[in-house]
Coordinates of C-alpha atoms and ligand atoms in Angstrom, one line a residue:
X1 CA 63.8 127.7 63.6
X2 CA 66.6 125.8 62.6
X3 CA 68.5 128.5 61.7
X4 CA 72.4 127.7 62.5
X5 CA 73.4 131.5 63.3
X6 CA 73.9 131.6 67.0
X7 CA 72.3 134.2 69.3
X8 CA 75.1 135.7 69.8
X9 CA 77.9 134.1 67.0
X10 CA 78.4 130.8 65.7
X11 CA 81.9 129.2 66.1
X12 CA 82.9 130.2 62.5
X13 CA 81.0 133.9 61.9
X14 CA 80.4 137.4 63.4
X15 CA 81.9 139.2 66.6
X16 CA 80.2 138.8 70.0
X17 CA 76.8 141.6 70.2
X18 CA 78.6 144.5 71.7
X19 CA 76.0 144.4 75.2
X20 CA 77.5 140.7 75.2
X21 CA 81.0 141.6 74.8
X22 CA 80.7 144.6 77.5
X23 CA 78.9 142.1 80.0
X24 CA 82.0 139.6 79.6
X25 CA 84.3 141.6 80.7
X26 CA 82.1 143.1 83.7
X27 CA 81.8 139.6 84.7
X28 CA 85.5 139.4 84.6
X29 CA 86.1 141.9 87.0
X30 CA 83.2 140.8 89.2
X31 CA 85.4 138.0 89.6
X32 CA 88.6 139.6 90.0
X33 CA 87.0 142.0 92.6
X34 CA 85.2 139.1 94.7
X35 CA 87.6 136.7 94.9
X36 CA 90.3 139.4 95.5
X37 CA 88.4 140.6 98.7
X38 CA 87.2 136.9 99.5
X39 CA 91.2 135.8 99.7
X40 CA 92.1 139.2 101.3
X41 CA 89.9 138.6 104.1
X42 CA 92.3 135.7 105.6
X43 CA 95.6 137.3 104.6
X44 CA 94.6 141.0 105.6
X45 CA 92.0 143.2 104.6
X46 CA 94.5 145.7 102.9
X47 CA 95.4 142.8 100.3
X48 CA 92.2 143.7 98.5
X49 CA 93.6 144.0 95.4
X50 CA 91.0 147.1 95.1
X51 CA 92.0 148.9 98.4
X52 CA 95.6 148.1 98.1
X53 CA 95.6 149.9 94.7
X54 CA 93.7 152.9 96.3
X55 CA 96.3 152.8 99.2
X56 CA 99.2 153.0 96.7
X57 CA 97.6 155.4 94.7
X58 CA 97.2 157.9 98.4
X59 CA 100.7 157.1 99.1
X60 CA 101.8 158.1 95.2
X61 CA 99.5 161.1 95.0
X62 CA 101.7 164.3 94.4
X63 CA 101.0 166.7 97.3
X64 CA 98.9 169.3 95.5
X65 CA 96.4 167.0 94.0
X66 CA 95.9 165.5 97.8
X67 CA 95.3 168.8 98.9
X68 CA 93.2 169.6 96.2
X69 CA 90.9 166.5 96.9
X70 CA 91.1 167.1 100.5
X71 CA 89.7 170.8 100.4
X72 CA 87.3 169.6 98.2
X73 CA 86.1 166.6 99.3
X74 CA 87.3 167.0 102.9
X75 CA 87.0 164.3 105.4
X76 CA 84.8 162.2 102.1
X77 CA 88.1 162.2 100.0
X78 CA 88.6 158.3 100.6
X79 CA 85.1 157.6 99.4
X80 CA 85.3 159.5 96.4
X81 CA 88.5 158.0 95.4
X82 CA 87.1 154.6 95.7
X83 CA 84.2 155.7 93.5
X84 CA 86.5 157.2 91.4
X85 CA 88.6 154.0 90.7
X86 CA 84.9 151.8 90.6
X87 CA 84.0 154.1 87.8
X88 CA 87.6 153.7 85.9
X89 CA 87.6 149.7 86.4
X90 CA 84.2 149.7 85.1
X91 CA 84.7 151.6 82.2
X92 CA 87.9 149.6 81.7
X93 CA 86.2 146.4 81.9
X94 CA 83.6 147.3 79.2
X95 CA 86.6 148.5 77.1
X96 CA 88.2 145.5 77.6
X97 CA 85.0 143.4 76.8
X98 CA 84.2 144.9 73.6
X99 CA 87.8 144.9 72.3
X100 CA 87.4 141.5 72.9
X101 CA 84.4 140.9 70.4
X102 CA 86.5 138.4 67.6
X103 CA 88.6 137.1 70.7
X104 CA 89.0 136.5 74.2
X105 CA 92.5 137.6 73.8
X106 CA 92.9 141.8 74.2
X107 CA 90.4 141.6 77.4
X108 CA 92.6 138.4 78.7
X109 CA 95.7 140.9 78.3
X110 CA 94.3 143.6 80.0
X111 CA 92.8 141.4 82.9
X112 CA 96.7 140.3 83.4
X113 CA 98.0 143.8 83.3
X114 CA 95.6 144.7 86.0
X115 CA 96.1 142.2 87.9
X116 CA 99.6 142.2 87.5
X117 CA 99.1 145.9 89.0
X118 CA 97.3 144.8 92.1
X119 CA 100.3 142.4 92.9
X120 CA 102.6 145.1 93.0
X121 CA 100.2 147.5 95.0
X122 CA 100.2 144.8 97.4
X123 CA 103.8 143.7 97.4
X124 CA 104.9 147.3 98.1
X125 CA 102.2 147.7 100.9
X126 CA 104.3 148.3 104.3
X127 CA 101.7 146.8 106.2
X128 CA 101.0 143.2 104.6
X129 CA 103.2 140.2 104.3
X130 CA 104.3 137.7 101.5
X131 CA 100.9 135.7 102.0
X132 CA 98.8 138.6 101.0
X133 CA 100.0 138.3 97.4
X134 CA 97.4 135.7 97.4
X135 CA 94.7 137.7 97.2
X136 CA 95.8 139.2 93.9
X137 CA 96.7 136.4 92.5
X138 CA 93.7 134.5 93.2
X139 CA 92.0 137.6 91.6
X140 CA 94.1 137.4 88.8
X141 CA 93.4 134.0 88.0
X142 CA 89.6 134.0 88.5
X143 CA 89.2 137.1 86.6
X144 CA 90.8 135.6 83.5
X145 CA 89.0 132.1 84.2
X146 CA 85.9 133.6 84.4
X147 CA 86.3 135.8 81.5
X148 CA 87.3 133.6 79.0
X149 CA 84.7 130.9 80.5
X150 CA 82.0 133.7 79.9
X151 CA 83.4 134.6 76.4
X152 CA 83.3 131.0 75.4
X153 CA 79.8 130.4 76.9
X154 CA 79.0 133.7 75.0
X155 CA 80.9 132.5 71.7
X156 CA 79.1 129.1 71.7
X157 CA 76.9 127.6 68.6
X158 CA 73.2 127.4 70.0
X159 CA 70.2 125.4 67.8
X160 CA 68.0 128.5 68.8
X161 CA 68.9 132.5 69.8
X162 CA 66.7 132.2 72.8
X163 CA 68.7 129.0 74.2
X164 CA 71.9 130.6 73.2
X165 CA 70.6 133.6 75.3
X166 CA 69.3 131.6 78.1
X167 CA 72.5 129.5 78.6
X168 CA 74.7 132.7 78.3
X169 CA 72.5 134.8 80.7
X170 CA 72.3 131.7 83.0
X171 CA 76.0 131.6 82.9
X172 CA 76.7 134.8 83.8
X173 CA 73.8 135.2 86.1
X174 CA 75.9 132.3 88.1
X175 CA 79.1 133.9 87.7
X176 CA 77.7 137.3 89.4
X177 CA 76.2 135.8 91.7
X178 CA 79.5 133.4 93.0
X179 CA 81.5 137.2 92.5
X180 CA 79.0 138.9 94.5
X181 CA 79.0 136.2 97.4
X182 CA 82.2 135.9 97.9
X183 CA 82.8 139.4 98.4
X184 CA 80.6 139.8 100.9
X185 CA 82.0 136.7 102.6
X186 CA 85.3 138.2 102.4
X187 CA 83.7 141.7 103.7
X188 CA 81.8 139.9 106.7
X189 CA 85.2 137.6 107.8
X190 CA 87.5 140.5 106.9
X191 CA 85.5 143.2 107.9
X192 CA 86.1 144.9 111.5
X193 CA 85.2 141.5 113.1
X194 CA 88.7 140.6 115.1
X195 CA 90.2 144.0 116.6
X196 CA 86.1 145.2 117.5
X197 CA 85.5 142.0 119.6
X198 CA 89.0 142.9 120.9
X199 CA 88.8 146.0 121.8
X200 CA 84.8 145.3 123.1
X201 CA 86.1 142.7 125.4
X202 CA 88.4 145.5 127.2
X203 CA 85.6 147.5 128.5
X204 CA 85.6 150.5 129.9
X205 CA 89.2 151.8 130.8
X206 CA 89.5 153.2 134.6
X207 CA 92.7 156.3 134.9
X208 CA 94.2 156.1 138.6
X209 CA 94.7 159.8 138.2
X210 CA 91.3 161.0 136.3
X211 CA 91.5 164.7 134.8
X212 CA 89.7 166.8 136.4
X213 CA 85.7 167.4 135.6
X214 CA 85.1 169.5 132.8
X215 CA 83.2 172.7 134.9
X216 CA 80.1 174.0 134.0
X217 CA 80.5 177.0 131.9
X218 CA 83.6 175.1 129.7
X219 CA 81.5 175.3 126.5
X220 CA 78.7 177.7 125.0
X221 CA 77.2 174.9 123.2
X222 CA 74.0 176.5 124.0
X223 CA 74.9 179.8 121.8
X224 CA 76.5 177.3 118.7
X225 CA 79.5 176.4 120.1
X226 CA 81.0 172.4 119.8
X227 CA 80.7 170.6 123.6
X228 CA 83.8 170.9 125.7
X229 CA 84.4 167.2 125.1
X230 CA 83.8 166.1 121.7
X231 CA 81.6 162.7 121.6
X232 CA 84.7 159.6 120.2
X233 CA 82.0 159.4 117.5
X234 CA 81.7 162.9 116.2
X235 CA 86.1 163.1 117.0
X236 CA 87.7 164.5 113.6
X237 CA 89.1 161.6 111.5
X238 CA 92.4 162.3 109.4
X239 CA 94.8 159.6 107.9
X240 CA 96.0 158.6 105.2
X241 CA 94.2 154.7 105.3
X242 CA 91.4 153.6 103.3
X243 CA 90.8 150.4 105.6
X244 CA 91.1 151.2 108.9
X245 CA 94.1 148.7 110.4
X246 CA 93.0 146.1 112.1
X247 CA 95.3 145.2 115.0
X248 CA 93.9 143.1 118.4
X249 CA 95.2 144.1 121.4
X250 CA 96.6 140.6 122.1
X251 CA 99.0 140.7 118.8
X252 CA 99.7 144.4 119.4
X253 CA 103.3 145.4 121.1
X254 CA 105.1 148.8 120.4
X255 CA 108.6 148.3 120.1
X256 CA 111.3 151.5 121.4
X257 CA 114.8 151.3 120.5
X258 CA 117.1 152.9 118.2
X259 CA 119.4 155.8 120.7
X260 CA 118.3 154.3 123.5
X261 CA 120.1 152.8 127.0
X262 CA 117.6 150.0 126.8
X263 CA 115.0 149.3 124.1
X264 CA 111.8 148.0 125.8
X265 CA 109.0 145.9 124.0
X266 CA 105.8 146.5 125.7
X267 CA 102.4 144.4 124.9
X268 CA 98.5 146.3 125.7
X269 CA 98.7 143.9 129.3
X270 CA 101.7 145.6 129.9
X271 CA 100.1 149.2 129.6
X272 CA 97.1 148.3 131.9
X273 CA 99.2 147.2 134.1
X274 CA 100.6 150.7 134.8
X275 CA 98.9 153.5 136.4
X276 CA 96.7 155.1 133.6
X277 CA 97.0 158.8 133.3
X278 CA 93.9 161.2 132.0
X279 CA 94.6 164.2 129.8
X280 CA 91.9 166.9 128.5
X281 CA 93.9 167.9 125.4
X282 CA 92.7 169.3 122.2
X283 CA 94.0 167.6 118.5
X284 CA 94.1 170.0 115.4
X285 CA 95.1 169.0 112.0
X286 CA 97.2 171.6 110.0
X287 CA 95.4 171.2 107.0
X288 CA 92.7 172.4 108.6
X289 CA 91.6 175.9 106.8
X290 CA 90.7 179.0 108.8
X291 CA 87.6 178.7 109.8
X292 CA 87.5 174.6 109.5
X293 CA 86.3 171.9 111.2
X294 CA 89.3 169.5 112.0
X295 CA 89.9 170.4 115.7
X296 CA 88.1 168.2 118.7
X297 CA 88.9 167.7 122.3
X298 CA 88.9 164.6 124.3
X299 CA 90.0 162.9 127.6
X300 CA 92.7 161.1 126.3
X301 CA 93.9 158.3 128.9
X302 CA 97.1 156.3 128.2
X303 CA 100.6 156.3 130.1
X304 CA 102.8 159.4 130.2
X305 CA 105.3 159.4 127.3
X306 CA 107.7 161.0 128.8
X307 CA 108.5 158.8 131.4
X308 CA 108.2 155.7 129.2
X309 CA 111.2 157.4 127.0
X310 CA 113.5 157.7 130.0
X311 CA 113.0 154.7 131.4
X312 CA 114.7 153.5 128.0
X313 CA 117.3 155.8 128.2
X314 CA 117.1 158.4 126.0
X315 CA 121.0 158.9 124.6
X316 CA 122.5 162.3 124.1
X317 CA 122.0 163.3 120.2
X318 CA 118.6 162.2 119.5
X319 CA 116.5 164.6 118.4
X320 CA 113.6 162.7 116.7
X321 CA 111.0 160.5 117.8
X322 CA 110.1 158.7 114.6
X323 CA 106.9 156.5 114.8
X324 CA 105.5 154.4 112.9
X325 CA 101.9 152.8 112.3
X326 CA 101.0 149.0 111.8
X327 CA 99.9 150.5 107.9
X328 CA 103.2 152.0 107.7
X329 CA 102.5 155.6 108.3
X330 CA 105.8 157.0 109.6
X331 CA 105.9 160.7 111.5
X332 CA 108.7 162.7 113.5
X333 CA 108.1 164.4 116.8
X334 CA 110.9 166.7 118.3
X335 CA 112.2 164.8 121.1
X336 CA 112.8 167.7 123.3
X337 CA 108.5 168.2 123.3
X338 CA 108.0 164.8 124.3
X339 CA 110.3 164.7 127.1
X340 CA 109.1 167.7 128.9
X341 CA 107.1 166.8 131.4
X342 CA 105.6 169.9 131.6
X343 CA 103.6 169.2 127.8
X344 CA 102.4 165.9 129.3
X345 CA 102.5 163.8 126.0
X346 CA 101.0 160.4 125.9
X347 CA 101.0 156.9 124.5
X348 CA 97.5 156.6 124.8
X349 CA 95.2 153.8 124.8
X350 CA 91.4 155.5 125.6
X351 CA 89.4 158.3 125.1
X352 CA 86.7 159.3 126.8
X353 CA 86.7 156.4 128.8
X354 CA 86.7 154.0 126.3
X355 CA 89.4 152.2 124.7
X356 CA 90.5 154.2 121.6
X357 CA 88.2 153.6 118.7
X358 CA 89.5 151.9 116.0
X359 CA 89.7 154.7 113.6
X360 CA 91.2 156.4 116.2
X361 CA 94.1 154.1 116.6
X362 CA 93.4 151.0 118.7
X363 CA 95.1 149.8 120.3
X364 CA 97.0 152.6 121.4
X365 CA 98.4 156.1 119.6
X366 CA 100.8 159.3 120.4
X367 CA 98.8 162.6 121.5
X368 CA 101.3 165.5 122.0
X369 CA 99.5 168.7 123.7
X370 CA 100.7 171.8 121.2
X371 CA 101.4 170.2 117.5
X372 CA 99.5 169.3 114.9
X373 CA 98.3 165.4 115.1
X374 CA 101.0 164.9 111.8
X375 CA 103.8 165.2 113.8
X376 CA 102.6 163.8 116.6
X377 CA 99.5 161.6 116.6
X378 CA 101.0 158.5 115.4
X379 CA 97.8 156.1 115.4
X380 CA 97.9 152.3 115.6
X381 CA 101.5 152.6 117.2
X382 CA 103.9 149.8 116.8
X383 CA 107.3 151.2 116.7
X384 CA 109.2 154.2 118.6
X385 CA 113.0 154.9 117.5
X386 CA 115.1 158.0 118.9
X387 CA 117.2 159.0 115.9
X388 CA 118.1 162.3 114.5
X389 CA 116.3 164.6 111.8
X390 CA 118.8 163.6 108.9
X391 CA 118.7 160.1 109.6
X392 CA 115.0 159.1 109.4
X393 CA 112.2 161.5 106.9
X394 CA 108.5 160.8 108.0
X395 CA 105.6 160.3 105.4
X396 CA 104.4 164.1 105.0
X397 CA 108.0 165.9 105.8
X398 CA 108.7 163.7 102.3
X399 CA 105.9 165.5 101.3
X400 CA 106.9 168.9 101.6
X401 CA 105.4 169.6 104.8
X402 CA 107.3 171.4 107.9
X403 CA 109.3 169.5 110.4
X404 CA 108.2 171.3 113.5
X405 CA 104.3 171.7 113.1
X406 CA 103.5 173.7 116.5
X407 CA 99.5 174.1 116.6
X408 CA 99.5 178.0 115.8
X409 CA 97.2 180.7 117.7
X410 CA 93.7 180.0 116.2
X411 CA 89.9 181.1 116.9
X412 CA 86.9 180.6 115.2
X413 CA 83.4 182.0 114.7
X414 CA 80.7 179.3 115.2
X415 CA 77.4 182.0 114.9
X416 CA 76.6 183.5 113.3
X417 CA 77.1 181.0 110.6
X418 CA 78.6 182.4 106.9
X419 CA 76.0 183.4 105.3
X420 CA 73.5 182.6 107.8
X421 CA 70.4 184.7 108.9
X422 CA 70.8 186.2 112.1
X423 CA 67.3 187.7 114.1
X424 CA 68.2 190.2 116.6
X425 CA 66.8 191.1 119.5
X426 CA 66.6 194.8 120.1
X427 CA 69.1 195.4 117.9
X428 CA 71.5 193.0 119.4
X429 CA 72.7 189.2 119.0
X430 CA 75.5 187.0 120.0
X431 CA 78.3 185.9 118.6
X432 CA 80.2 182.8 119.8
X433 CA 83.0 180.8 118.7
X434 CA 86.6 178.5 119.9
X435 CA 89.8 179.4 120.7
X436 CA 93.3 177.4 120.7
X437 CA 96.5 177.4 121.0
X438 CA 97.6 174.3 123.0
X439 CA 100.6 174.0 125.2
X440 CA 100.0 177.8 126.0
X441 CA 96.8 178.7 126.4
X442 CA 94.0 181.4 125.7
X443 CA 94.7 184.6 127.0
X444 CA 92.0 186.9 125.2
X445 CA 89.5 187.0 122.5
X446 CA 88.4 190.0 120.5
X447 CA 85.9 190.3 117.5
X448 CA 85.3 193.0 114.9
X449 CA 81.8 193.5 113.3
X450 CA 82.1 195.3 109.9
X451 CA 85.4 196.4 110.3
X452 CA 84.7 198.6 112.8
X453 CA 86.6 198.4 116.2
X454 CA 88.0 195.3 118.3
X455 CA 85.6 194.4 121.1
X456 CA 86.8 191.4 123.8
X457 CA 84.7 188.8 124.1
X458 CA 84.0 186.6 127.4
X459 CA 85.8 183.5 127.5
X460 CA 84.0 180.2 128.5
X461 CA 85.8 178.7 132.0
X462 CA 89.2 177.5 131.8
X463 CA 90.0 174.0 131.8
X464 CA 93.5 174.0 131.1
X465 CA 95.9 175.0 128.6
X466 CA 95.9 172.0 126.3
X467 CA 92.3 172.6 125.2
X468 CA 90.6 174.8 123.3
X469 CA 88.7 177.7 125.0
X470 CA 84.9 178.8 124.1
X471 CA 83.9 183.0 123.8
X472 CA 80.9 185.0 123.5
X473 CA 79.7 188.1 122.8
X474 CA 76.6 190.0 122.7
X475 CA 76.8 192.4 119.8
X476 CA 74.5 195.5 118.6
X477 CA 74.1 196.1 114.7
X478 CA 72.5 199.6 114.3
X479 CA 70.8 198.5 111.0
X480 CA 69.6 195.3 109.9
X481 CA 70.7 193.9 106.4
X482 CA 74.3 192.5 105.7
X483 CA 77.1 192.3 108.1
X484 CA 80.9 190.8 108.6
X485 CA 82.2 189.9 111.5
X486 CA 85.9 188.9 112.1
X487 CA 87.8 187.2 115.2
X488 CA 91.4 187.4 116.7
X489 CA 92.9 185.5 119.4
X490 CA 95.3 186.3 121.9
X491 CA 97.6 183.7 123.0
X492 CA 99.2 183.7 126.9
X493 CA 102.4 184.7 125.5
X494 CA 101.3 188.0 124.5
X495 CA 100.7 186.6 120.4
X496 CA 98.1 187.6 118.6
X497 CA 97.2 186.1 116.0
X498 CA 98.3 187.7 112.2
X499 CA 96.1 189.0 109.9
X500 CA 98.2 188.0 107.3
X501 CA 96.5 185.0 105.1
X502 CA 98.5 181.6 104.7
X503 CA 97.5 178.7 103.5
X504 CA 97.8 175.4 105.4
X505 CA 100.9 174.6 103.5
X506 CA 103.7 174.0 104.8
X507 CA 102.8 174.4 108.4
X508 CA 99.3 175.0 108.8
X509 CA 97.0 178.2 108.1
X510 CA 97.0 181.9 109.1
X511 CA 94.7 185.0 109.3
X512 CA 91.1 186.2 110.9
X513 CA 88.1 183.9 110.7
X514 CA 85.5 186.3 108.9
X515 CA 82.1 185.8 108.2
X516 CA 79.4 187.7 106.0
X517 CA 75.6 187.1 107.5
X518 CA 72.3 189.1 107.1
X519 CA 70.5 190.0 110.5
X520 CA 66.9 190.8 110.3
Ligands
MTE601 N1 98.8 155.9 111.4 C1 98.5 157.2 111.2 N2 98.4 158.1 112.2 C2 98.0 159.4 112.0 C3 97.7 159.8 110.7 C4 97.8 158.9 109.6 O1 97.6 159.2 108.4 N3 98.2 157.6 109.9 N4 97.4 161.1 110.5 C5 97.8 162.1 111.5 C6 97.1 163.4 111.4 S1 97.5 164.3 110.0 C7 96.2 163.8 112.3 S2 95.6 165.4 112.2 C8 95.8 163.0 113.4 C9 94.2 162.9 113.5 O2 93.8 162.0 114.5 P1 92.3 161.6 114.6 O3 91.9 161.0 113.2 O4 92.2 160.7 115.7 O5 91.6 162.9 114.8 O6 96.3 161.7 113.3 C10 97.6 161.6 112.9 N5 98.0 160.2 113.0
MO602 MO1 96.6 166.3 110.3

């Protein structure tokens, strides 16, 4: 029992055991990850040297792998690029560990190269201040402090293996544990705590002029249809953040200048103390494939845009409204849309009655009736400038996308369901389905079932033009077995839509919703 050969290596022989090595340098980034997120959660959640690589990594994404990952993952694209980096960092911190088995010195290099990353992930974030750099540095500086503490612990002469063994699992059992806590720490104080009591505390937000009731007979929910009003919760999400910002409504202002008579700097207070408008408008995303599920309808309640705009004086020339986001999300919105009065855009600061979820931009957002919510849903507001189109490029026009982005003549078919089993009833079902095309409205919709010729459907009761509509129609198959069944919309300016097949690049998709089912 006396023998002098360490568990794991005595000062003078062998390498560290190769599960040894790999657990150092997991308990390195443990460390790194924990206190990262523990600091980040009093300089700004988005300093987590793990989310503000992932951010950078969205922002420096070339524009086919995003779409890629966005038709493939859809709306769960942030989660599995957040797994996706878990599962490199992990790997990376085994490689580091066992290339670290003689000395502490490879893993310590790669700890500082990472970490050295996360400072400039951070320092380039739009959204986070000087300050935040501490959180990567802290996680810099425990990683390598707890590495090379774990690595001598591991490296250490013991009179026995099992008291080497003990005193090295003892040690790293501490060292996860102290990682692990203060992560969560960080995740509890960081976490959604300051703008969810904020926006709790404002209750439910009252319009002076409500929109009027949805009627009965707005939706065919009944036949498979989405409700008229889409719940906040179920609302389609789309951004580009992989925290949702944080901003109270007490730090929040929203700042309009640039080709202005008068810039004006207005805080939440100053918004609730204006008459409150209500809106029943319908958001779409471009990239939302035919067929998809990125469209949802809300009272939006907020002050009119339009008017905000002239009251600063809107000077000849400008011809872009360029927001920008507290995360630094920029977009432009033609500035002849937005002053209409007739489209009714907003600055809005509810929906449905309540103030805007955070994810959907508390404390306050653009809505613009008729384009697609990249050009024009600017969430978590902060800044409005009039310019022109050369002088300012928003996030996705850099990104090859169009500059107009008008929501274009859509319908969909909600059942049958592709692929579904449909069971007639004396030879006959029904069909039902949406219809947009905001800003100017349904006119008509028709359906063909395998390709035979266009029958119009009955459209659900108007609500206005902004909003999608809802159609039905009963249909007879003369045989049961498989079917296809296509849908075209009419628009109120006489457009229907184009057979013709486009993808959602550069300004959003084309062609027929078609589905294949089976009736029996
Ligand atoms: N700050 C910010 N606002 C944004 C975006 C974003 O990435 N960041 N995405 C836009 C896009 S592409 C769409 S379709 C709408 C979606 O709004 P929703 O998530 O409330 O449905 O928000 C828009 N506003
Ligand atoms: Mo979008």
């Amino acid at each position: 029992m006396n023998d002098p050969a360490p568990f794991i290596r005595g000062r003078t022989d062998g390498p560290l055991s190769k599960p040894v090595a790999a657990l150092t340098g997991l308990l390195g980034l443990a460390a790194a990850l924990g206190a990262g997120h523990f600091v980040a959660a009093f300089v700004g959640v988005g300093a987590s040297p793990f989310l503000a690589v992932g951010n950078s990594a969205v922002d420096l994404t070339p524009t086919w792998l995003k779409d890629w990952a966005a038709s493939t993952f859809g709306t769960a694209d942030k989660a599995v690029l957040l797994a996706g980096m878990a599962v490199v960092l992990v790997l990376v911190a085994i490689g580091a560990g066992l290339a670290s088995r003689r000395s502490p010195l490879p893993g310590s290099a790669v700890i500082v190269v990472f970490g050295l990353t996360g400072c400039a992930a951070v320092f380039t974030r739009p959204d986070l201040g000087q300050l935040a750099l501490l959180a990567p540095v802290v996680s810099l500086l425990a990683g390598l402090l707890v590495f090379r503490k774990a690595h001598a612990l591991a490296s250490r002469a013991e009179p026995t293996p099992a008291e080497g063994r003990r005193r090295f699992l003892l040690g790293a059992g501490g060292f996860a544990v102290a990682a692990g806590s203060l992560g969560l720490v960080g995740q509890l104080v960081g976490g959604s705590r300051d703008a969810a009591r904020s926006r709790a505390a404002i209750g439910r937000l009252t319009p002076a002029t409500k929109a009027p009731p949805i009627p009965a007979g707005a939706d065919f929910a009944k036949l498979g249809t989405p409700s008229f009003i889409t719940p906040n919760a179920d609302f389609y999400r789309i951004d580009t953040a992989l925290v949702v910002p944080q901003v109270t409504a007490e730090e929040w202002r929203l700042r309009v200048h640039g080709m202005v008579g008068r810039e004006i700097s207005l805080g939440y207070q100053d918004i609730l103390d204006r008459p409150l408008v209500e809106r029943t408008i319908t958001m779409c995303c471009v990239s939302n494939e035919v067929g998809g599920p990125y469209i949802s309808t809300a009272n939006f309640i907020g002050i009119d845009l339009a008017e905000l705009l002239t009251e600063a004086g809107v000077r000849r020339g400008a011809e872009q409204l360029f927001s920008t986001s507290s995360d630094g999300w920029t977009c432009g919105t033609p500035v002849e849309d937005v002053l209409d009065p007739a489209r009714g855009a907003l600055l809005a600061i509810g929906m449905n009655g309540e103030p805007l979820p955070l994810e959907h931009g508390f404390p306050a957002r653009l809505v613009v009736p008729g384009l697609y919510g990249y050009v024009s849903g600017t969430k978590w507001v902060t800044d409005l400038e009039l310019t022109t189109w050369a002088a300012r490029t928003a996030y996705w026009f850099e990104r090859g996308w169009g500059t107009r982005g008008p929501v274009k003549t859509q319908s969909r078919i909600d059942s049958p369901a592709g692929f579904g089993t449909v069971t007639t009833k004396g030879g006959a079902f029904v069909a039902a389905g949406i219809a947009w095309a905001q800003f100017t409205g349904i006119a008509k919709v028709e359906v063909s079932l395998d390709d035979g010729p266009w029958t119009e459907a009955e459209l659900s009761t108007v609500v206005n033009d902004d909003s999608w509509r809802m159609w039905q129609v009963k249909l007879e198959v003369p045989r049961s077995g498989s079917h296809r069944l296509a849908c075209r919309a009419t628009d109120k300016s006489g457009y229907t839509q184009t057979a013709r097949r486009a993808g959602v690049l550069p300004d959003g998709a084309t062609g027929w919703h078609t589905v294949e089912f089976t009736t029996v």
